[in-house]
Coordinates of C-alpha atoms in Angstrom, one line a residue:
M1 CA 166.9 65.3 80.5
S2 CA 169.0 67.5 83.0
D3 CA 167.3 70.4 84.8
Y4 CA 169.0 72.7 82.4
G5 CA 167.3 71.2 79.4
I6 CA 164.0 71.0 81.1
E7 CA 164.2 74.7 81.9
V8 CA 165.3 75.8 78.5
L9 CA 162.9 73.8 76.7
W10 CA 160.1 75.5 78.8
V11 CA 161.4 78.9 77.6
L12 CA 161.0 77.6 74.0
I13 CA 157.4 76.3 74.6
I14 CA 156.5 79.7 76.3
A15 CA 158.1 81.6 73.3
S16 CA 156.3 79.5 70.6
L17 CA 153.0 80.2 72.3
G18 CA 153.7 83.9 71.7
L19 CA 154.4 85.5 75.2
S20 CA 155.6 89.0 75.1
A21 CA 159.1 90.0 74.3
I22 CA 159.6 90.7 78.2
A23 CA 158.8 87.0 79.2
L24 CA 161.2 85.8 76.6
V25 CA 164.1 88.3 77.6
F26 CA 163.6 87.3 81.3
S27 CA 163.7 83.5 80.4
I28 CA 167.1 83.9 78.4
S29 CA 168.4 85.6 81.5
H30 CA 167.5 83.0 83.6
R31 CA 169.8 80.6 81.7
R32 CA 172.7 82.3 83.2
H33 CA 171.9 80.5 86.6
I34 CA 172.0 76.7 85.2
P35 CA 174.8 74.8 86.5
A36 CA 177.9 74.4 84.2
A37 CA 177.5 70.6 84.1
A38 CA 174.9 70.5 81.8
S39 CA 175.3 68.4 78.7
T40 CA 177.3 70.3 76.0
A41 CA 175.6 68.3 73.2
G42 CA 172.0 69.3 74.5
E43 CA 173.2 72.8 74.9
D44 CA 174.0 73.1 71.2
V45 CA 170.7 71.5 70.2
I46 CA 168.7 73.8 72.5
S47 CA 170.7 77.1 71.8
E48 CA 170.2 76.6 68.0
A49 CA 166.2 76.2 68.6
A50 CA 166.5 79.1 70.7
R51 CA 168.2 81.3 68.1
T52 CA 165.4 80.1 65.6
V53 CA 162.7 81.4 68.0
L54 CA 164.6 84.6 68.3
R55 CA 165.3 85.0 64.7
E56 CA 161.4 84.7 64.1
F57 CA 160.9 87.4 66.5
E58 CA 163.6 89.7 65.3
K59 CA 162.1 89.9 61.7
N60 CA 161.2 93.3 60.3
G61 CA 163.2 95.0 63.2
H62 CA 161.1 93.7 65.9
S63 CA 164.2 92.9 68.3
A64 CA 163.8 91.6 71.8
D65 CA 165.8 94.3 73.3
A66 CA 164.2 97.1 71.2
A67 CA 160.7 96.3 72.3
L68 CA 161.8 97.3 75.9
I69 CA 162.9 100.6 75.2
T70 CA 160.9 103.9 74.6
W71 CA 162.6 105.6 71.8
S72 CA 163.0 109.4 71.6
P73 CA 165.8 111.9 70.9
D74 CA 167.1 111.4 74.5
T75 CA 167.3 107.7 73.8
L76 CA 169.7 108.2 70.8
R77 CA 171.8 110.6 72.8
K78 CA 172.2 108.0 75.6
I79 CA 173.2 105.3 73.0
L80 CA 175.8 107.5 71.7
A81 CA 176.9 108.7 75.0
E82 CA 177.2 105.0 76.6
D83 CA 177.8 102.8 74.0
L84 CA 179.5 105.1 71.3
P85 CA 181.1 107.9 73.3
E86 CA 182.7 110.6 71.5
T87 CA 181.8 109.3 68.2
Q88 CA 180.9 111.4 65.3
V89 CA 177.9 110.7 63.5
I90 CA 177.8 111.5 59.4
V91 CA 174.8 111.4 57.4
V92 CA 175.3 111.3 53.6
S93 CA 172.3 111.9 51.2
N94 CA 171.7 113.2 47.7
R95 CA 169.0 115.5 49.1
E96 CA 169.5 118.2 51.7
P97 CA 167.1 118.9 54.4
Y98 CA 167.2 122.6 53.9
I99 CA 167.4 124.4 50.7
H100 CA 168.3 127.9 50.1
N101 CA 166.7 129.7 46.7
V102 CA 166.8 133.2 45.5
N103 CA 163.5 135.0 45.0
D104 CA 162.1 138.5 44.5
D105 CA 162.3 139.2 48.4
G106 CA 166.1 138.1 48.8
V107 CA 166.9 134.4 50.0
E108 CA 164.0 131.9 50.7
L109 CA 164.4 128.8 52.9
L110 CA 162.8 125.5 51.6
V111 CA 162.2 122.3 53.8
P112 CA 161.7 119.7 51.2
A113 CA 158.5 117.4 51.8
S114 CA 160.7 114.3 51.6
G115 CA 160.4 111.0 53.6
L116 CA 164.0 110.7 53.6
V117 CA 164.4 114.0 55.1
S118 CA 161.3 113.7 57.5
A119 CA 163.1 110.5 58.7
L120 CA 166.8 111.6 59.1
E121 CA 166.6 115.4 59.9
P122 CA 165.3 114.7 63.8
I123 CA 167.8 111.9 64.0
T124 CA 170.7 114.2 62.9
R125 CA 169.5 116.8 65.4
A126 CA 169.5 114.4 68.3
C127 CA 172.9 113.3 67.4
A128 CA 174.3 116.6 66.9
G129 CA 175.9 115.3 63.7
T130 CA 177.0 116.3 60.1
W131 CA 174.8 116.1 57.2
I132 CA 176.4 116.1 53.7
A133 CA 174.3 116.4 50.8
Y134 CA 174.2 117.9 47.2
G135 CA 173.9 121.7 47.2
G136 CA 171.2 122.5 44.5
G137 CA 169.4 125.6 45.7
T138 CA 170.0 128.8 43.8
A139 CA 171.1 130.5 47.0
D140 CA 173.0 127.6 48.6
R141 CA 176.4 128.9 47.9
L142 CA 175.6 132.2 49.0
T143 CA 174.5 130.8 52.7
V144 CA 177.5 128.6 53.4
D145 CA 180.8 129.6 55.1
E146 CA 184.4 129.2 53.7
N147 CA 184.1 125.4 54.2
D148 CA 180.8 125.0 52.5
R149 CA 179.1 124.3 55.8
V150 CA 176.1 125.9 57.5
E151 CA 174.7 125.4 60.8
V152 CA 171.0 124.2 60.8
P153 CA 168.1 124.3 61.7
P154 CA 168.0 128.0 61.3
G155 CA 167.3 129.9 64.4
N156 CA 168.1 126.9 66.6
P157 CA 171.2 125.2 65.2
S158 CA 172.0 121.7 66.4
Y159 CA 173.8 120.1 63.4
T160 CA 176.1 120.9 60.6
L161 CA 175.1 120.8 56.8
R162 CA 178.0 120.3 54.5
R163 CA 177.2 121.0 51.1
V164 CA 178.8 119.0 47.8
W165 CA 178.8 121.1 44.6
L166 CA 178.1 119.1 41.2
T167 CA 178.4 120.5 37.8
E168 CA 174.9 120.3 35.7
E169 CA 176.6 117.5 33.6
E170 CA 177.5 115.4 36.8
Y171 CA 174.0 115.9 38.2
Q172 CA 172.3 115.1 34.9
A173 CA 174.3 111.8 34.4
Y174 CA 174.7 110.6 37.9
Y175 CA 171.1 111.5 39.5
L176 CA 168.8 111.7 36.6
G177 CA 170.8 109.2 34.5
F178 CA 172.2 106.4 36.3
A179 CA 170.2 106.7 39.5
N180 CA 166.7 107.4 38.3
E181 CA 166.7 106.2 34.6
G182 CA 168.7 103.0 35.9
L183 CA 168.6 101.9 39.3
W184 CA 165.1 103.5 40.1
P185 CA 163.2 101.4 37.7
L186 CA 165.4 98.5 38.0
C187 CA 164.5 98.1 41.9
H188 CA 160.6 99.1 41.3
I189 CA 158.5 96.5 39.7
A190 CA 156.6 99.2 37.7
F191 CA 157.2 98.0 34.2
T192 CA 159.4 101.0 33.1
R193 CA 162.4 99.7 31.5
P194 CA 165.7 100.7 33.0
I195 CA 168.1 102.6 30.8
F196 CA 171.9 102.2 31.4
R197 CA 174.7 104.2 29.7
A198 CA 178.4 103.9 30.2
S199 CA 178.7 107.6 30.5
D200 CA 176.0 107.8 33.1
W201 CA 177.9 105.3 35.1
E202 CA 181.2 107.1 35.0
A203 CA 179.4 110.1 36.3
Y204 CA 178.1 107.9 39.2
E205 CA 181.3 106.6 40.0
A206 CA 183.0 110.0 40.0
V207 CA 180.2 111.6 42.2
N208 CA 180.4 109.0 44.7
R209 CA 184.1 109.4 44.6
K210 CA 183.6 113.0 45.3
F211 CA 181.2 112.4 48.2
A212 CA 183.9 109.8 49.8
D213 CA 186.4 112.7 49.7
T214 CA 184.0 114.9 51.4
V215 CA 183.3 112.3 54.2
V216 CA 186.9 111.9 54.7
A217 CA 187.4 115.6 54.9
E218 CA 184.6 116.2 57.4
A219 CA 185.7 113.1 59.6
R220 CA 187.1 114.4 62.8
N221 CA 189.1 110.9 63.5
E222 CA 189.4 107.5 62.0
R223 CA 186.5 106.1 63.8
P224 CA 183.1 107.9 62.8
I225 CA 179.9 106.3 62.3
V226 CA 178.7 107.1 58.5
L227 CA 175.0 106.7 57.6
V228 CA 175.0 106.3 53.9
Q229 CA 171.5 106.9 52.4
D230 CA 169.9 105.2 49.4
Y231 CA 170.6 104.1 45.7
H232 CA 172.5 107.5 45.0
F233 CA 175.7 106.0 46.7
A234 CA 176.0 102.3 46.1
L235 CA 179.6 102.7 45.6
L236 CA 180.3 105.0 48.6
P237 CA 180.8 102.5 51.3
R238 CA 183.7 100.7 49.7
M239 CA 185.2 104.2 48.7
I240 CA 184.9 105.2 52.5
R241 CA 186.3 101.9 53.8
E242 CA 189.4 102.1 51.9
R243 CA 190.1 105.4 53.3
L244 CA 188.6 105.0 56.9
P245 CA 189.0 101.3 57.6
E246 CA 188.0 101.7 61.4
A247 CA 184.8 103.7 60.5
I248 CA 181.4 101.8 60.9
V249 CA 179.3 102.5 57.7
I250 CA 175.7 101.8 57.9
T251 CA 174.1 101.8 54.3
F252 CA 170.2 102.0 54.4
W253 CA 168.6 101.4 51.0
H254 CA 165.3 103.1 50.9
I255 CA 163.7 101.4 47.8
P256 CA 163.0 97.7 47.2
W257 CA 165.8 95.4 46.2
P258 CA 164.7 93.3 43.2
N259 CA 165.1 89.4 43.1
S260 CA 168.4 88.4 41.6
E261 CA 167.0 87.6 38.2
V262 CA 165.8 91.3 37.6
Y263 CA 169.1 92.6 39.3
S264 CA 171.2 90.8 36.7
I265 CA 170.0 93.3 34.1
C266 CA 172.4 95.9 35.7
P267 CA 175.7 95.9 33.5
W268 CA 177.7 96.9 36.5
R269 CA 175.8 94.5 39.0
E270 CA 179.0 93.0 40.4
R271 CA 180.5 96.6 41.1
I272 CA 177.4 97.7 42.8
L273 CA 177.4 94.9 45.2
E274 CA 180.9 95.0 45.9
G275 CA 180.3 98.7 46.9
L276 CA 177.6 98.1 49.2
L277 CA 179.5 95.4 50.9
G278 CA 182.0 97.9 51.9
S279 CA 179.2 98.7 54.7
S280 CA 179.4 97.2 58.4
I281 CA 175.7 97.2 58.2
I282 CA 172.9 97.3 55.2
G283 CA 169.5 98.0 56.1
F284 CA 166.4 97.5 54.3
H285 CA 162.7 98.2 54.9
T286 CA 161.7 94.6 54.9
Q287 CA 163.2 91.2 55.3
F288 CA 162.0 90.3 52.0
H289 CA 164.2 93.0 50.4
A290 CA 167.0 92.0 52.7
N291 CA 166.6 88.4 51.3
N292 CA 166.7 89.6 47.7
F293 CA 169.9 91.4 48.2
T294 CA 171.6 88.5 49.8
E295 CA 170.5 86.1 47.0
S296 CA 171.8 88.5 44.7
V297 CA 175.2 88.5 46.3
D298 CA 175.1 84.7 46.6
R299 CA 174.5 84.6 42.6
F300 CA 177.1 87.0 41.4
L301 CA 180.0 87.2 43.9
E302 CA 182.3 84.6 45.6
S303 CA 181.3 84.9 49.2
R304 CA 180.2 83.3 52.3
I305 CA 176.6 83.8 53.4
E306 CA 176.1 83.3 57.0
R307 CA 172.2 82.9 56.8
A308 CA 171.8 82.1 60.6
D309 CA 173.2 85.5 61.5
A310 CA 172.2 87.5 58.6
A311 CA 175.7 88.2 57.5
I312 CA 177.8 88.1 54.4
S313 CA 181.6 87.5 54.5
Y314 CA 183.3 89.3 51.4
G315 CA 187.1 90.0 50.7
G316 CA 187.8 89.5 54.5
Q317 CA 185.1 91.8 55.9
T318 CA 181.7 90.8 57.1
T319 CA 178.7 92.8 56.8
L320 CA 175.4 92.3 58.5
V321 CA 172.2 92.6 56.4
H322 CA 169.2 93.3 58.4
A323 CA 165.8 94.8 58.1
Y324 CA 165.2 98.0 59.9
P325 CA 161.6 99.5 59.2
I326 CA 161.7 103.2 58.9
S327 CA 159.0 105.5 60.5
I328 CA 158.6 109.1 61.4
E329 CA 159.1 111.4 64.3
W330 CA 156.7 110.8 67.2
P331 CA 155.3 113.0 68.5
A332 CA 155.3 114.9 65.2
E333 CA 156.6 118.2 65.8
L334 CA 154.2 119.5 63.3
L335 CA 151.4 118.2 64.9
A336 CA 151.9 120.4 68.1
R337 CA 151.7 123.5 65.6
S338 CA 148.8 122.3 63.5
P339 CA 145.4 124.0 64.0
A340 CA 142.7 121.8 65.2
V341 CA 141.1 119.4 62.8
E342 CA 137.9 121.3 62.4
E343 CA 140.0 124.4 61.4
C344 CA 142.0 122.4 59.1
R345 CA 139.1 121.2 57.4
A346 CA 137.8 124.6 57.0
R347 CA 140.9 125.9 55.5
V348 CA 141.4 123.2 52.9
R349 CA 137.8 123.4 51.7
E350 CA 138.0 127.1 51.3
R351 CA 141.2 126.8 49.4
F352 CA 140.2 124.3 47.0
G353 CA 136.4 125.5 46.8
L354 CA 135.0 122.3 48.3
P355 CA 131.5 121.9 49.5
A356 CA 130.9 121.2 53.2
N357 CA 129.0 118.2 52.8
V358 CA 131.3 116.2 50.3
K359 CA 133.7 113.7 51.4
L360 CA 137.4 114.3 50.9
C361 CA 139.7 111.7 49.7
V362 CA 143.5 112.7 49.4
G363 CA 146.7 111.4 47.8
V364 CA 150.0 113.0 48.7
E365 CA 153.4 112.3 47.1
R366 CA 155.7 113.0 44.3
L367 CA 154.6 112.7 40.6
D368 CA 156.3 109.3 40.2
Y369 CA 155.2 106.2 38.2
T370 CA 155.6 103.7 41.1
K371 CA 153.1 105.5 43.4
G372 CA 149.9 104.3 41.6
I373 CA 148.3 107.6 41.0
L374 CA 146.6 106.8 37.7
D375 CA 145.4 103.6 39.4
R376 CA 143.5 105.4 42.1
F377 CA 142.0 107.8 39.5
H378 CA 140.6 104.5 37.8
A379 CA 139.2 103.2 41.0
L380 CA 137.4 106.5 41.6
N381 CA 135.9 106.1 38.0
E382 CA 134.9 102.5 38.8
L383 CA 133.3 103.7 42.2
F384 CA 131.3 106.4 40.2
T385 CA 130.4 103.5 37.4
R386 CA 129.3 101.1 40.1
Y387 CA 127.6 103.5 42.5
P388 CA 126.5 106.6 40.7
E389 CA 124.7 108.0 43.8
W390 CA 128.3 109.0 45.1
V391 CA 128.6 111.3 42.3
G392 CA 128.7 114.7 43.7
K393 CA 129.3 113.3 47.2
V394 CA 133.1 112.8 47.1
V395 CA 135.9 114.8 45.7
F396 CA 139.4 113.4 45.3
L397 CA 142.4 115.9 45.8
Q398 CA 145.7 114.5 44.6
V399 CA 148.6 116.6 45.6
A400 CA 151.6 115.5 43.3
A401 CA 154.9 117.3 43.7
P402 CA 156.7 117.8 40.2
S403 CA 159.6 115.2 40.2
R404 CA 162.4 114.5 37.7
G405 CA 160.3 116.4 35.0
T406 CA 162.9 116.4 32.5
L407 CA 162.8 112.6 32.1
P408 CA 160.4 111.3 29.3
A409 CA 158.6 108.6 31.7
Y410 CA 157.8 111.4 34.2
Q411 CA 156.7 114.0 31.3
Q412 CA 154.3 111.1 30.0
L413 CA 153.2 110.5 33.6
H414 CA 152.2 114.0 34.2
D415 CA 150.6 114.4 30.7
E416 CA 148.5 111.2 31.6
C417 CA 147.5 112.4 35.0
L418 CA 146.1 115.8 33.7
R419 CA 144.3 114.2 30.7
Y420 CA 142.7 111.7 32.8
A421 CA 141.6 114.1 35.5
E422 CA 140.1 116.5 32.7
E423 CA 138.2 113.5 31.2
L424 CA 136.8 112.4 34.5
N425 CA 135.8 116.0 35.5
Q426 CA 134.0 116.2 32.1
R427 CA 132.1 113.0 32.7
Y428 CA 131.0 113.5 36.2
G429 CA 131.5 117.2 37.0
T430 CA 129.1 120.1 36.9
E431 CA 129.8 124.0 36.9
D432 CA 130.0 123.8 40.8
Y433 CA 131.4 120.5 41.2
S434 CA 134.7 118.8 40.1
P435 CA 135.4 115.4 41.3
L436 CA 139.2 115.2 40.8
L437 CA 141.4 117.9 41.5
M438 CA 144.9 117.4 40.5
V439 CA 147.5 119.8 42.3
A440 CA 150.8 119.4 40.6
E441 CA 153.0 121.7 42.9
H442 CA 155.2 121.5 45.9
H443 CA 153.6 121.9 49.5
S444 CA 155.4 122.6 52.8
Q445 CA 155.1 120.0 55.5
E446 CA 152.9 122.3 57.3
Q447 CA 150.6 122.4 54.3
V448 CA 150.6 118.7 54.0
Y449 CA 149.8 117.9 57.5
E450 CA 146.9 120.4 57.3
I451 CA 145.4 118.2 54.2
Y452 CA 145.9 115.2 56.2
R453 CA 143.9 116.5 59.3
A454 CA 141.4 117.8 56.9
A455 CA 140.8 114.3 54.9
D456 CA 138.1 111.7 55.4
I457 CA 140.5 109.1 53.3
C458 CA 143.9 108.9 52.5
M459 CA 144.7 106.7 49.6
V460 CA 148.3 105.1 49.3
T461 CA 148.4 102.8 46.3
S462 CA 151.9 102.2 45.7
L463 CA 152.6 99.7 42.8
H464 CA 155.8 98.8 44.6
D465 CA 157.4 100.9 47.5
G466 CA 160.0 100.4 50.2
M467 CA 158.1 101.6 53.3
N468 CA 155.9 104.7 52.2
L469 CA 155.9 107.2 55.1
V470 CA 152.8 109.2 53.8
A471 CA 150.9 106.4 55.2
K472 CA 152.6 106.9 58.7
E473 CA 152.4 110.5 58.4
F474 CA 148.5 110.7 58.0
V475 CA 148.0 108.3 61.0
A476 CA 150.3 110.5 62.9
A477 CA 148.5 113.5 62.0
R478 CA 145.2 112.1 63.1
D479 CA 145.2 112.7 66.8
D480 CA 141.3 112.8 66.6
E481 CA 141.5 109.1 65.7
Q482 CA 139.3 109.6 62.8
G483 CA 140.1 109.1 59.0
V484 CA 140.7 106.1 56.8
L485 CA 143.8 104.8 55.4
L486 CA 143.6 103.0 52.2
L487 CA 146.9 101.3 51.9
S488 CA 148.5 99.1 49.0
T489 CA 149.7 95.9 49.9
F490 CA 152.8 96.5 48.1
A491 CA 154.1 99.1 50.3
G492 CA 156.2 98.1 53.3
A493 CA 153.9 99.9 55.6
S494 CA 151.2 97.4 54.8
R495 CA 153.2 94.9 57.1
E496 CA 152.8 97.4 60.2
L497 CA 149.5 99.2 59.7
L498 CA 147.3 96.2 59.7
E499 CA 144.0 98.2 60.4
A500 CA 144.3 99.9 57.2
L501 CA 142.2 98.9 54.3
I502 CA 144.7 96.8 52.3
V503 CA 144.2 96.8 48.5
N504 CA 145.9 95.3 45.6
P505 CA 146.1 98.7 43.3
Y506 CA 146.4 96.6 39.9
D507 CA 142.9 95.4 41.1
T508 CA 140.5 98.5 40.0
A509 CA 137.3 96.7 41.4
M510 CA 138.8 95.8 44.4
T511 CA 140.2 99.2 45.3
S512 CA 136.7 100.9 44.3
E513 CA 135.0 98.7 46.8
A514 CA 137.6 99.6 49.5
L515 CA 137.0 102.9 48.8
L516 CA 133.1 102.7 49.2
Q517 CA 134.0 100.8 52.5
A518 CA 136.0 104.0 53.6
L519 CA 133.4 106.2 52.5
T520 CA 130.6 104.6 54.6
M521 CA 132.5 103.8 57.7
T522 CA 131.4 104.7 61.0
P523 CA 133.2 107.0 63.3
E524 CA 133.3 104.0 65.8
E525 CA 135.1 101.8 63.3
Q526 CA 137.4 104.5 62.4
R527 CA 138.6 104.9 65.9
E528 CA 139.1 101.3 66.3
R529 CA 141.3 101.1 63.4
M530 CA 143.1 104.5 63.7
R531 CA 144.1 103.8 67.4
P532 CA 146.1 100.7 67.3
M533 CA 147.8 102.1 64.1
R534 CA 148.8 105.3 66.0
E535 CA 150.2 103.0 68.7
M536 CA 152.5 101.2 65.9
V537 CA 153.6 104.3 64.7
R538 CA 154.2 105.7 68.0
D539 CA 156.3 102.6 69.4
N540 CA 158.0 102.0 65.9
N541 CA 159.0 105.6 65.5
V542 CA 162.2 107.0 63.5
Y543 CA 164.2 107.1 66.7
R544 CA 163.7 103.4 67.0
W545 CA 164.7 102.9 63.5
A546 CA 168.1 104.7 63.9
G547 CA 168.7 103.6 67.7
S548 CA 168.4 100.0 66.4
M549 CA 171.0 100.7 63.8
L550 CA 173.3 102.6 66.4
L551 CA 172.9 99.9 68.8
D552 CA 174.3 97.2 66.3
A553 CA 176.9 99.6 65.3
A554 CA 178.1 99.9 69.0
R555 CA 178.1 96.0 69.4
L556 CA 180.1 96.0 66.1
R557 CA 182.7 98.3 67.4
K558 CA 183.0 96.7 70.8
R559 CA 183.4 93.2 69.0
G560 CA 186.1 94.9 66.8
D561 CA 188.0 96.5 69.9
L562 CA 187.9 93.2 71.9
D563 CA 189.3 91.5 68.8
R564 CA 192.2 93.7 68.6
V565 CA 193.1 93.4 72.3
T566 CA 192.9 89.6 71.8
G567 CA 194.8 89.3 68.9
N568 CA 191.9 88.2 66.7
G569 CA 191.7 91.4 64.6
E570 CA 194.6 91.2 62.2
R571 CA 192.5 89.2 59.6
P572 CA 188.9 89.5 60.1
S573 CA 187.2 86.0 59.7
S574 CA 183.9 85.4 58.7
S575 CA 182.5 85.7 62.3
N576 CA 184.5 88.5 63.5
N577 CA 182.1 91.1 63.2
V578 CA 178.9 89.2 63.5
I579 CA 176.6 89.9 66.4
S580 CA 174.1 87.0 66.6
I581 CA 170.5 87.5 67.3
F582 CA 170.8 85.4 70.5
E583 CA 173.7 87.1 72.0
R584 CA 171.7 90.4 71.4
A585 CA 168.8 89.2 73.4
R586 CA 171.0 87.9 76.1
K587 CA 172.5 91.4 76.0
A588 CA 169.1 92.9 76.5
A589 CA 168.5 90.5 79.4
S590 CA 171.7 91.3 81.4

């Protein structure tokens, strides 16, 4: 074998033994110095083997180049300045990051406690972008200018919020109807039947068109980067592509993608796939969901699947399909403003009338049937049944913000939760002790972080989830390195937060035993588990999530510009827009 072959095989052996990303990148860099006389046939075989190793390393967004970067707002600004100079960033979502409502004292500003908002708001600030969203606040129209724009955040404006107005009929059919009675249960394995109505679909299509018109109106040129968020806008990428063919459209699907058999239920399955394939890049939380999407396309559309490069060619355009695990801001801005842990504990216990000697277990989320709220109630009951000595020594505080309350499935869940809480309190409670507190009201992010810091245990028992940022927020909030995270195996966060107590929420006995383990865990073990989880959230923060997508967008743009210069850009081929994983690692090493 040639010297070239020996050296590269040595690289592969090192990679297979699990050396760090830095060693891998430098090994690949070394290949540039190998003589050109090396065997072409051998190079093809070895290059494919190297790609295989790198693809394994790239799963779930852990790219070789990303591992070498400290991710922060400055990192994003540097990427935009150096790789995407003078590029406008436009974010599109249904939910807005700031809501203005009328109250007795005038106009009240509300920052919704939303995982999507928590993830995207620091990104948009860092990029000085434009955020387009539905304006649903009662004072939203009163606070915009003549172009329906308002500069945010209040007091320190750094980006523009552009509000889109919907009629009540549009909102009911597009959002509550097709998106949340149709797509939401379709994508979540939570045993709630999806409901599809032709009138809802028509409204969904019309609202997507309205948002496409707004994107075009807000674009300062023909080459913006548009970040389309979630299942509310499956048709939007294609609509943008038709009007702005040179735009880079990145669509991130924040919820799971079902397998192709489940997906086939949707009457407009082909139209949704075609709409999404208008994207330059489609992102999912996990590789599993990305694979499900690719299989759905393979089953229902005539397309070319480039599995080696995680790309799909359809209608003369190539779309990358990657996993980008979402995360939260680090360091959390809220944490810097939060009181000390002991003060948080005192405040929360005083607010809810909790004795000082009880263990506090919390759950924080929207009131949704995918979150496994009732399942954790059952686990608490099982704990008391098996270990009655814990009655009177633990309180479970469930903060469940009302959500989609006009839909029958959510009304039923709300009633079931209240009824079960009442039954459990009657069974185990006393005049001075209620083991289960159900608080069905909205909380600010400051209040949520205070609860995280006061808790002994945080339960995240999703029945099916994309990522779940509550788990990561709880870890970020615990700078005292105390507290126990009890985490569902069906949440994407369980792929990263391996030191949590991982449970199957459908197994009540297992969950109750994990709860007992959490209640009896020593401070030393809590610290040993919390420290690596905090390191994971720190390194894989929201800036890495956004930066990874922006880097891929920059490479797509450069490749497209090169194709135009060389005359290869007239008719996009299956490989025109594909940036292989191998090329990305070589780029990092250069």
